[in-house]
CSV table of C-alpha atoms and ligand atoms in Angstrom, one decimal:
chain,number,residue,atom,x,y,z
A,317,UNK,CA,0.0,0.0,0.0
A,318,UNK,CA,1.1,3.5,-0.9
A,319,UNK,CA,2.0,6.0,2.3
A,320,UNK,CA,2.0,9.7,2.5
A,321,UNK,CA,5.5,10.7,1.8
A,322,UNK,CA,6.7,14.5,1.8
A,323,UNK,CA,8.3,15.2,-1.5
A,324,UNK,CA,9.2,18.8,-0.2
A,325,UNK,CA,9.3,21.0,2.6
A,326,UNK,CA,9.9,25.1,2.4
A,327,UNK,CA,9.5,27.9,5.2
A,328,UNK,CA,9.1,32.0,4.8
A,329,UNK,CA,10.5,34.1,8.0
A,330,UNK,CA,9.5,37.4,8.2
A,331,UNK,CA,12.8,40.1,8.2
A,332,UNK,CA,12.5,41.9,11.2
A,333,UNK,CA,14.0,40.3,14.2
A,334,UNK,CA,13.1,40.9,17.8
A,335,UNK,CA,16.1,40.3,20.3
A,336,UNK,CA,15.3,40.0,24.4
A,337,UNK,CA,16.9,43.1,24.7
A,338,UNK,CA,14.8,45.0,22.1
A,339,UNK,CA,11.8,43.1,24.7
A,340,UNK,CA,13.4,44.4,28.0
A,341,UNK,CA,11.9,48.1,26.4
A,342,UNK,CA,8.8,46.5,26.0
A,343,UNK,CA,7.9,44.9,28.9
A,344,UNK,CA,10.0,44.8,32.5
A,345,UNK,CA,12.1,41.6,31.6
A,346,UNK,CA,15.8,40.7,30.8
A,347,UNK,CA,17.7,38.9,28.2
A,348,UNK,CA,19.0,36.7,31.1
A,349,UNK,CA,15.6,35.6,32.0
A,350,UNK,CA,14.0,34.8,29.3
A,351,UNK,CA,17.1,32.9,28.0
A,352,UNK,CA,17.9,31.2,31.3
A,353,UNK,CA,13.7,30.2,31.4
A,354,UNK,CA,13.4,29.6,28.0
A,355,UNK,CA,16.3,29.2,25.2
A,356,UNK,CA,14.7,31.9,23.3
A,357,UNK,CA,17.1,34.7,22.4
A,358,UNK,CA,15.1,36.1,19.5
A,359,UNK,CA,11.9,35.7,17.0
A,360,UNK,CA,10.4,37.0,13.5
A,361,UNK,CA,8.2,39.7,13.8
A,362,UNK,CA,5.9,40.2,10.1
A,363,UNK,CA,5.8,43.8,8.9
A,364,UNK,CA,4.4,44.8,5.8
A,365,UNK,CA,3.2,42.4,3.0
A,366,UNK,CA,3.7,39.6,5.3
A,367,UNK,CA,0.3,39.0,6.5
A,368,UNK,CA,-0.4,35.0,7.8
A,369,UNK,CA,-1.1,34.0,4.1
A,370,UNK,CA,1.7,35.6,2.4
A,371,UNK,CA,4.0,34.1,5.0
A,372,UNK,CA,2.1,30.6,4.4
A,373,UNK,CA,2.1,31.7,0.3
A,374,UNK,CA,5.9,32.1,0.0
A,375,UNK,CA,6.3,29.5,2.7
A,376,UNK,CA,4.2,26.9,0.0
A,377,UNK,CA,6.0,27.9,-3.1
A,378,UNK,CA,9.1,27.0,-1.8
A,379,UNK,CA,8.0,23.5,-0.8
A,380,UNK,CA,6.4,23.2,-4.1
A,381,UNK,CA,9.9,24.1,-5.8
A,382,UNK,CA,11.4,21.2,-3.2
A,383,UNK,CA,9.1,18.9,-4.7
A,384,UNK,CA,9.3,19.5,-8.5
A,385,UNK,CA,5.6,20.3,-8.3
A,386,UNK,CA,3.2,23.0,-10.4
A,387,UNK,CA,0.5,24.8,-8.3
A,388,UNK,CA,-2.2,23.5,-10.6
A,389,UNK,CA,-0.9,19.9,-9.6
A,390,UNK,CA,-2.0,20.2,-6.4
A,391,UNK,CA,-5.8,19.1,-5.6
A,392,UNK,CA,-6.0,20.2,-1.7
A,393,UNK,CA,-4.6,22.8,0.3
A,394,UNK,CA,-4.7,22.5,4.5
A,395,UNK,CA,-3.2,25.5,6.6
A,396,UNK,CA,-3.3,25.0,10.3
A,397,UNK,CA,-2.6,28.3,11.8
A,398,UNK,CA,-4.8,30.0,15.1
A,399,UNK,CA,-3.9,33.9,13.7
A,400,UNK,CA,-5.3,33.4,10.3
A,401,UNK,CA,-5.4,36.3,8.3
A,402,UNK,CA,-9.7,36.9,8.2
A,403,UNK,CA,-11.8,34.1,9.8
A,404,UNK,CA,-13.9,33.9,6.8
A,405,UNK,CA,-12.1,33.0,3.9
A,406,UNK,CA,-10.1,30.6,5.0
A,407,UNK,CA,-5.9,31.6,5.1
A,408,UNK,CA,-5.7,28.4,2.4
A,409,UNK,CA,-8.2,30.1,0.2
A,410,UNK,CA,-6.1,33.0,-0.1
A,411,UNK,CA,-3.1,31.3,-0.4
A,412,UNK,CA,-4.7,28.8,-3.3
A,413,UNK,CA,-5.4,32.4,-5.0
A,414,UNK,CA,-2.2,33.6,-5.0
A,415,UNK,CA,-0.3,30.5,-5.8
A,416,UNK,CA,-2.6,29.6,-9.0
A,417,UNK,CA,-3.8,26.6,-7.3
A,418,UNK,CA,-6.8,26.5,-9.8
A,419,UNK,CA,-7.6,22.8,-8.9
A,420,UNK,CA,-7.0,22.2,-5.3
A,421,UNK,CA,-10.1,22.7,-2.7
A,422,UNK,CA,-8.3,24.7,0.9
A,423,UNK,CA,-9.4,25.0,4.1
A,424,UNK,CA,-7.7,25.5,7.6
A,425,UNK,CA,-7.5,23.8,10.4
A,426,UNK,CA,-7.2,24.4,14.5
A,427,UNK,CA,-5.4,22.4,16.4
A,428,UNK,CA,-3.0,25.3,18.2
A,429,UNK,CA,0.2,24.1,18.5
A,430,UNK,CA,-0.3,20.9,17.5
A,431,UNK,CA,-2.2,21.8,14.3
A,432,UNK,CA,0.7,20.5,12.0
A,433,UNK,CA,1.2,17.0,13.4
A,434,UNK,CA,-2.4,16.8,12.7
A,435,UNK,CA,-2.4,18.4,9.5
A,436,UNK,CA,-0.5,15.4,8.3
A,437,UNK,CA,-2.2,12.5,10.1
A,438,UNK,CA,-5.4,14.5,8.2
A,439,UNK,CA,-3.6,14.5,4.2
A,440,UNK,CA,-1.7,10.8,5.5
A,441,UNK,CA,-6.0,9.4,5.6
A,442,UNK,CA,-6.5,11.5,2.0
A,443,UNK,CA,-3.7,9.6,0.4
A,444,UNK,CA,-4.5,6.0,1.7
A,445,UNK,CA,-8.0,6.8,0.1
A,446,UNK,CA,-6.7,8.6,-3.1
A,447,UNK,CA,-2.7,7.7,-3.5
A,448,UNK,CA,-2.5,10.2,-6.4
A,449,UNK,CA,-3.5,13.1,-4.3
A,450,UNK,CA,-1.3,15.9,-4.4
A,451,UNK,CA,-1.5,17.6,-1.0
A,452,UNK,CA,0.0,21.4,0.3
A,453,UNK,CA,-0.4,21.1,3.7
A,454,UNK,CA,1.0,24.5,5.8
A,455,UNK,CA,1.4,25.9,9.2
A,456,UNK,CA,1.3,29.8,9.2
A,457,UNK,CA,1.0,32.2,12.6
A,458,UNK,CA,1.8,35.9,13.1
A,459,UNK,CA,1.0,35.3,16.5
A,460,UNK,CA,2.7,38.9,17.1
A,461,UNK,CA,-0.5,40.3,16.5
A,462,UNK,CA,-2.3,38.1,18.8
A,463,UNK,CA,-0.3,38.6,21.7
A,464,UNK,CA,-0.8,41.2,24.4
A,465,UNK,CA,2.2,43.3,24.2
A,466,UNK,CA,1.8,44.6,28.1
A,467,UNK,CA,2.1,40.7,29.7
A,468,UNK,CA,5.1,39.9,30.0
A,469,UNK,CA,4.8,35.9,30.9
A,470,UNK,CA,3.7,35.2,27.1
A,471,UNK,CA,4.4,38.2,24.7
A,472,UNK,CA,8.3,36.6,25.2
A,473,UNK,CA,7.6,33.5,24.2
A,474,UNK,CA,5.8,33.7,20.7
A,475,UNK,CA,6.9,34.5,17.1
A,476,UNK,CA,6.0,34.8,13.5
A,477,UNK,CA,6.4,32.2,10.3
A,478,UNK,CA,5.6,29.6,8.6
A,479,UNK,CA,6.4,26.4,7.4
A,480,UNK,CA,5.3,24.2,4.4
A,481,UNK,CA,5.5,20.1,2.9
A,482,UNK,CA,3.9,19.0,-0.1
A,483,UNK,CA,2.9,15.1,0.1
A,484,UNK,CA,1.8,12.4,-2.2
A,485,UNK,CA,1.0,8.8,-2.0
A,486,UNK,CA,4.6,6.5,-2.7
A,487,UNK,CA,5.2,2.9,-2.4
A,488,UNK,CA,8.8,2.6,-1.9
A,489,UNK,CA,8.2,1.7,1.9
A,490,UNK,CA,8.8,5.2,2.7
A,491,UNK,CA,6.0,7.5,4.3
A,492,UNK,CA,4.2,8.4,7.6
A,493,UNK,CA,3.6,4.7,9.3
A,494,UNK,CA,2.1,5.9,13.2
A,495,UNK,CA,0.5,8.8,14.8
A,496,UNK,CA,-0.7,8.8,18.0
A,497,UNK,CA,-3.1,11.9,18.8
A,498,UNK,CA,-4.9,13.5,21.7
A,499,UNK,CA,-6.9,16.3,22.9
A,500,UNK,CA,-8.4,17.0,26.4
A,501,UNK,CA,-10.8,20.2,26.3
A,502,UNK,CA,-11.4,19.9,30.1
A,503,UNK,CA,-7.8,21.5,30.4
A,504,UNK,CA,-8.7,24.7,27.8
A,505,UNK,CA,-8.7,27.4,30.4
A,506,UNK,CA,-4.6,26.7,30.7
A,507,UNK,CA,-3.8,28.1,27.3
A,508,UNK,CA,-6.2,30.0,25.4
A,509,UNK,CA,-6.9,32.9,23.2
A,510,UNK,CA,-10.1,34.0,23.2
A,511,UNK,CA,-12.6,35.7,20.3
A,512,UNK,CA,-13.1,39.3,19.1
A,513,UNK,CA,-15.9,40.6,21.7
A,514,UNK,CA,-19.3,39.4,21.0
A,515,UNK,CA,-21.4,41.5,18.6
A,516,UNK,CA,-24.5,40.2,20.1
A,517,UNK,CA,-25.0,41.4,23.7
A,518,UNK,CA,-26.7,38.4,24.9
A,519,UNK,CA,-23.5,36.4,24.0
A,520,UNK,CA,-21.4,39.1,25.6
A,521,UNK,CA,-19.0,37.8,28.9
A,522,UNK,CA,-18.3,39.0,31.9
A,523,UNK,CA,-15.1,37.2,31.6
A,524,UNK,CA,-13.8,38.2,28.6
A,525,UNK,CA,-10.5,39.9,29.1
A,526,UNK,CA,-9.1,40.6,25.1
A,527,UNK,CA,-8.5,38.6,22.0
A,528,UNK,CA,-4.9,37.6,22.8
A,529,UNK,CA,-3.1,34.4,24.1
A,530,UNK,CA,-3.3,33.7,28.3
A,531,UNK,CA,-1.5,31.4,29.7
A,532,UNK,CA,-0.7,29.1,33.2
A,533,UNK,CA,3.1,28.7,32.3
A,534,UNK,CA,3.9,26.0,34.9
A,535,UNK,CA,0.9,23.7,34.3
A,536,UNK,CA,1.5,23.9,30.4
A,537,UNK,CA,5.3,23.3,31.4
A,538,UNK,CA,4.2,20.3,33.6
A,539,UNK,CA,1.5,18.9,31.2
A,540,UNK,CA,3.9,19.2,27.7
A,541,UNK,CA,6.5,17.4,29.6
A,542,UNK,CA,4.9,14.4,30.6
A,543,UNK,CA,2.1,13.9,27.6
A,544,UNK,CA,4.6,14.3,25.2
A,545,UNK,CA,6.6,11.6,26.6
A,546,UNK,CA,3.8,9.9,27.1
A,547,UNK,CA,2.4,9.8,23.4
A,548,UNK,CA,6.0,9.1,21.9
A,549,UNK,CA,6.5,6.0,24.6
A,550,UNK,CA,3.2,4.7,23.5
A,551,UNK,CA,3.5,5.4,19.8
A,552,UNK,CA,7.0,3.9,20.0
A,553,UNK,CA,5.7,0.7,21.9
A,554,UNK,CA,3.0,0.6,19.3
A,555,UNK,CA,5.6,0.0,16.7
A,556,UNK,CA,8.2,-1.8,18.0
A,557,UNK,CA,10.4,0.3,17.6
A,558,UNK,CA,13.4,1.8,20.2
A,559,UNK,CA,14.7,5.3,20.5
A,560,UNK,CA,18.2,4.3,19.0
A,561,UNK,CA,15.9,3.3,15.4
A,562,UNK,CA,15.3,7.0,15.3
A,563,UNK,CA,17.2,9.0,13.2
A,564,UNK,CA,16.2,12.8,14.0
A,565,UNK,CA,13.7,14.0,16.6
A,566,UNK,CA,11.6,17.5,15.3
A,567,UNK,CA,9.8,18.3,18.7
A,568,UNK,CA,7.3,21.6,18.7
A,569,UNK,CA,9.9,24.3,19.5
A,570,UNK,CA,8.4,26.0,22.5
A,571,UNK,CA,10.7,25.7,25.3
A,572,UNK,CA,14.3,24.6,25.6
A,573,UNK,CA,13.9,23.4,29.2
A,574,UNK,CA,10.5,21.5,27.5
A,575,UNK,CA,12.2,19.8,25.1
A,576,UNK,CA,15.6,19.3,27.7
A,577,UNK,CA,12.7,17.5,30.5
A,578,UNK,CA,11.6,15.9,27.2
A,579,UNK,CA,14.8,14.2,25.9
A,580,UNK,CA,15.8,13.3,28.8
A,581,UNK,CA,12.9,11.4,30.1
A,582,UNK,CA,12.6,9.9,26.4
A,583,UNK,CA,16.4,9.2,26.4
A,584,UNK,CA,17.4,10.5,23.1
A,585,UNK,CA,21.0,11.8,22.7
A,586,UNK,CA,21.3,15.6,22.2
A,587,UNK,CA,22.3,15.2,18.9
A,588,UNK,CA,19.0,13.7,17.8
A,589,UNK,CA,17.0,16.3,18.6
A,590,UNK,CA,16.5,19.3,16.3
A,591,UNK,CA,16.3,22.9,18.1
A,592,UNK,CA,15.8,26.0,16.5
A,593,UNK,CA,13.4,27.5,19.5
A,594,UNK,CA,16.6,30.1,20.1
A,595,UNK,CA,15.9,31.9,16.7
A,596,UNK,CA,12.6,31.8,16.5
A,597,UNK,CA,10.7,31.9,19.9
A,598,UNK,CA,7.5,29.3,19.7
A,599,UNK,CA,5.8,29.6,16.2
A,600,UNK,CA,3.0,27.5,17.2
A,601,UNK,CA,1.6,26.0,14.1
A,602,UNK,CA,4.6,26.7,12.2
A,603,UNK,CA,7.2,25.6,14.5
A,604,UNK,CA,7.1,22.1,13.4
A,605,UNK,CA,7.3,22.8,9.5
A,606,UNK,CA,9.9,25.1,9.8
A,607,UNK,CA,12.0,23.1,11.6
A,608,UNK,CA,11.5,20.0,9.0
A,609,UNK,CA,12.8,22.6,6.4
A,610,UNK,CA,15.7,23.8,8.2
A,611,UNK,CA,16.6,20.2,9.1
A,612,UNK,CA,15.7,19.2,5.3
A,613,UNK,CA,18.2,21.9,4.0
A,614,UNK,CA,20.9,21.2,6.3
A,615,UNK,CA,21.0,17.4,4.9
A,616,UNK,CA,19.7,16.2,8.6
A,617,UNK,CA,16.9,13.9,6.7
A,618,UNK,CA,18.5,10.8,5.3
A,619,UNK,CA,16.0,9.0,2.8
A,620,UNK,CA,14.8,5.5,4.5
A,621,UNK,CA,15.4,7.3,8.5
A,622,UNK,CA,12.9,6.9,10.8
A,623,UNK,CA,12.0,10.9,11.9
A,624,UNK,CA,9.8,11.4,14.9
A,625,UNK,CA,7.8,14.3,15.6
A,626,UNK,CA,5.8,15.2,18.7
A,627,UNK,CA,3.9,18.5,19.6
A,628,UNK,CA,1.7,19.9,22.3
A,629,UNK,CA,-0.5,22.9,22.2
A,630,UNK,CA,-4.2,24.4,23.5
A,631,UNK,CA,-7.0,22.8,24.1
A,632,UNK,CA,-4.9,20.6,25.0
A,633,UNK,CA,-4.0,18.8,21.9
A,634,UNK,CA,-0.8,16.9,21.7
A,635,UNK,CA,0.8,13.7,20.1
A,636,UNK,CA,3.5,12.6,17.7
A,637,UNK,CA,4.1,10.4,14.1
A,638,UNK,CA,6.3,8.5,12.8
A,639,UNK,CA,7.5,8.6,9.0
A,640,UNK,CA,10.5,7.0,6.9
A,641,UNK,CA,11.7,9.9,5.6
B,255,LIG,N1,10.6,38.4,32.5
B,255,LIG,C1,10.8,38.5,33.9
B,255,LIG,N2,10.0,37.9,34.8
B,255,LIG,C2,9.0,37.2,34.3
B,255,LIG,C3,8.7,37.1,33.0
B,255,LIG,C4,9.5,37.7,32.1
B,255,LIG,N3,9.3,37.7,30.7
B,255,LIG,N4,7.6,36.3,32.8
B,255,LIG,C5,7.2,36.0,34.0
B,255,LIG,N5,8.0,36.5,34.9
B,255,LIG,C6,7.9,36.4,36.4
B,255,LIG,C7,6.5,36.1,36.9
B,255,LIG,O1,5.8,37.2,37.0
B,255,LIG,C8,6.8,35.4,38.2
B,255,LIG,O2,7.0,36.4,39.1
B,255,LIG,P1,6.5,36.3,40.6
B,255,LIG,O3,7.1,35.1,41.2
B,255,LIG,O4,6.9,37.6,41.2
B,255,LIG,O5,5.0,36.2,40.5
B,255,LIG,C9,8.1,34.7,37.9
B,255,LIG,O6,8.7,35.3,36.8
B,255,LIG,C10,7.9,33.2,37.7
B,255,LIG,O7,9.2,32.7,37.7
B,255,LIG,P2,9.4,31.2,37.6
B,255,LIG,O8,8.5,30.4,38.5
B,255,LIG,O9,10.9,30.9,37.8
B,255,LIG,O10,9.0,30.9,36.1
B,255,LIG,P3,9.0,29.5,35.4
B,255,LIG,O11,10.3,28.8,35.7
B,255,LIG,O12,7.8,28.8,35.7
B,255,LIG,O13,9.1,30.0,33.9
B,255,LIG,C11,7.8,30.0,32.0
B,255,LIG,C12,8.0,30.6,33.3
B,255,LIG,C13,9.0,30.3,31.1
B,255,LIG,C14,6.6,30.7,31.3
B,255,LIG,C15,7.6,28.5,32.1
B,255,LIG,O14,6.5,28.2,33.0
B,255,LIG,C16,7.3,27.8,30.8
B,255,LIG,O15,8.2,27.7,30.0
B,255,LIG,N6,6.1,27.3,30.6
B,255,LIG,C17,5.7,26.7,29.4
B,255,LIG,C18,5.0,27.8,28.6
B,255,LIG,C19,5.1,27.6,27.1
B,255,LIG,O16,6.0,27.1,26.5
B,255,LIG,N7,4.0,28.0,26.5
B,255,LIG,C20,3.9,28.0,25.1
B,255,LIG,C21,2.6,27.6,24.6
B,255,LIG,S1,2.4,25.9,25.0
B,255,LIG,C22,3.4,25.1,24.0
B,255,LIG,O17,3.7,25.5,22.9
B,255,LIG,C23,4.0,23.9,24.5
């Protein structure tokens, strides 16, 4: 049977880029701090003519160069992203305008952080239906404009991108083989960004504070830790395969002391693990694609290598996949 394989992988960075000690102007913090606390010693900030969908637009041509592929190819495009452009039309409609992508059908999805890792358990069930399929799937945030630039325990943490794989059904034995995914809404209220204010008074809250991300850093700390673990153990089990069979670990880049607890518990050398979270802050949606590029350019995906992924985000959502790259 054919698998969902990526054939290409591309990412778009805005220019400008936000150091801690630009931030200690903004809000009363350090560069010590949030390094020490973090890892984070700067992230992308989008400025003018890159909106969410021209970051995911340039972010998807690039994969689509990767992968030898024409726009028109292409017959469905899937951004996850939770700062999307307009709510209605969807970020993938706009980005299906501007590539040309006459024949695909777009929509985005939600799954916060963890929006990628779904993305592609979501195109890996399209291909087993229809191998031929030609997917663009994309994580895009410019969550710069959805934090709240006077509180300081999250407007640190966050940056702007986006990061892009086009996949296809192949039958060499390569392709995404396991995911193991989870979501627990009974834990929302510890990572959330809430709504524009209701229009309708009767739907109005007492509670609503602003449209921008709040946070309870040491439960998310806590929780990431151990169901990341937890869902990589079990997806690991599930396939009998050991930590030493994996060739390159992409974890969501949102904390170096996350993904140090992480590694450790998981026992997977240093070297295994790819970090960028120092460049770009947490990217949410995109961190995950962007780091597959980076690790794709570098040379760090060797064709037939078993690559883990994992993630965590709001709602809670978390999990992790498998593929031979
Ligand atoms: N600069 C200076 N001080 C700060 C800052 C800041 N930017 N932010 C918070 N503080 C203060 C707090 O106000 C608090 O002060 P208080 O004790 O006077 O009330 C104090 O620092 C808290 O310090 P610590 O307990 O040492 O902080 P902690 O070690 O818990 O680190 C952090 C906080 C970095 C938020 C940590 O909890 C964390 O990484 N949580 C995970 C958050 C995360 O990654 N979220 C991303 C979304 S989820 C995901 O993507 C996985």
């Amino acid at each position: 049977m054919k698998k969902a394989v990526i054939l290409g992988t591309g990412s778009s960075l805005p220019e400008r880029i936000l150091t801690n000690a630009e931030l200690e102007q903004v809000v009363d913090t350090s560069d010590e701090w949030v390094t020490s606390r973090t890892g984070i010693r700067m992230r992308r900030i989008a400025g003018t003519n890159e909106q969410n969908y021209q970051l995911a637009t340039s972010a998807g041509r690039r994969a689509l160069a990767d992968a030898g592929i024409q726009p028109e190819e292409l017959d469905l495009i899937v951004v996850a992203t939770i700062s999307p452009h307009m709510i209605m039309p969807s970020t993938a409609c706009f980005v299906q305008a501007e590539l040309g992508a006459v024949n695909a059908f777009a929509y985005d999805i939600n799954a916060a952080c963890a929006g990628f890792t779904y993305g592609l358990d979501l195109a890996r069930n399209y291909i087993h239906s229809r191998p031929d399929m030609k997917i663009l799937l994309i994580g895009a945030e410019t969550l710069s404009a959805r934090v709240n630039w006077a509180d300081r325990n999250t407007c640190v943490l966050f940056g702007d991108g986006a990061g892009a794989a086009v996949l296809s059904g192949c039958g060499d034995g390569r392709g995404i083989f396991g995911t193991n995914l989870h979501a627990d809404g009974r834990l929302w209220k510890l990572l959330f960004m809430d709504s524009p204010e209701s229009r309708n008074p009767d739907l109005q809250r007492e509670d609503w504070q602003g449209a921008f991300i709040q946070m309870n850093g040491s439960d998310i700390f806590k929780y990431a830790v151990r169901l990341m673990a937890e869902s990589v153990n079990s997806l690991l089990t599930s396939h009998a395969i050991g930590v030493d069979d994996i060739s390159l670990m992409i974890p969501h880049q949102a904390n170096i002391r996350i993904l140090k607890n992480l590694r450790d518990r998981l026992g997977v050398p240093e070297e295994k693990v790819f970090i960028n979270v120092d460049k770009y802050g947490n990217t949410s949606a995109a961190s995950i694609p962007i780091a597959l590029d980076e690790a794709n350019r570098q040379g760090r995906l060797v064709r037939g290598k078993i690559v883990l992924l994992c993630t965590f985000g709001g709602g809670l959502t978390w999990g992790s996949l498998l593929m031979r790259w």
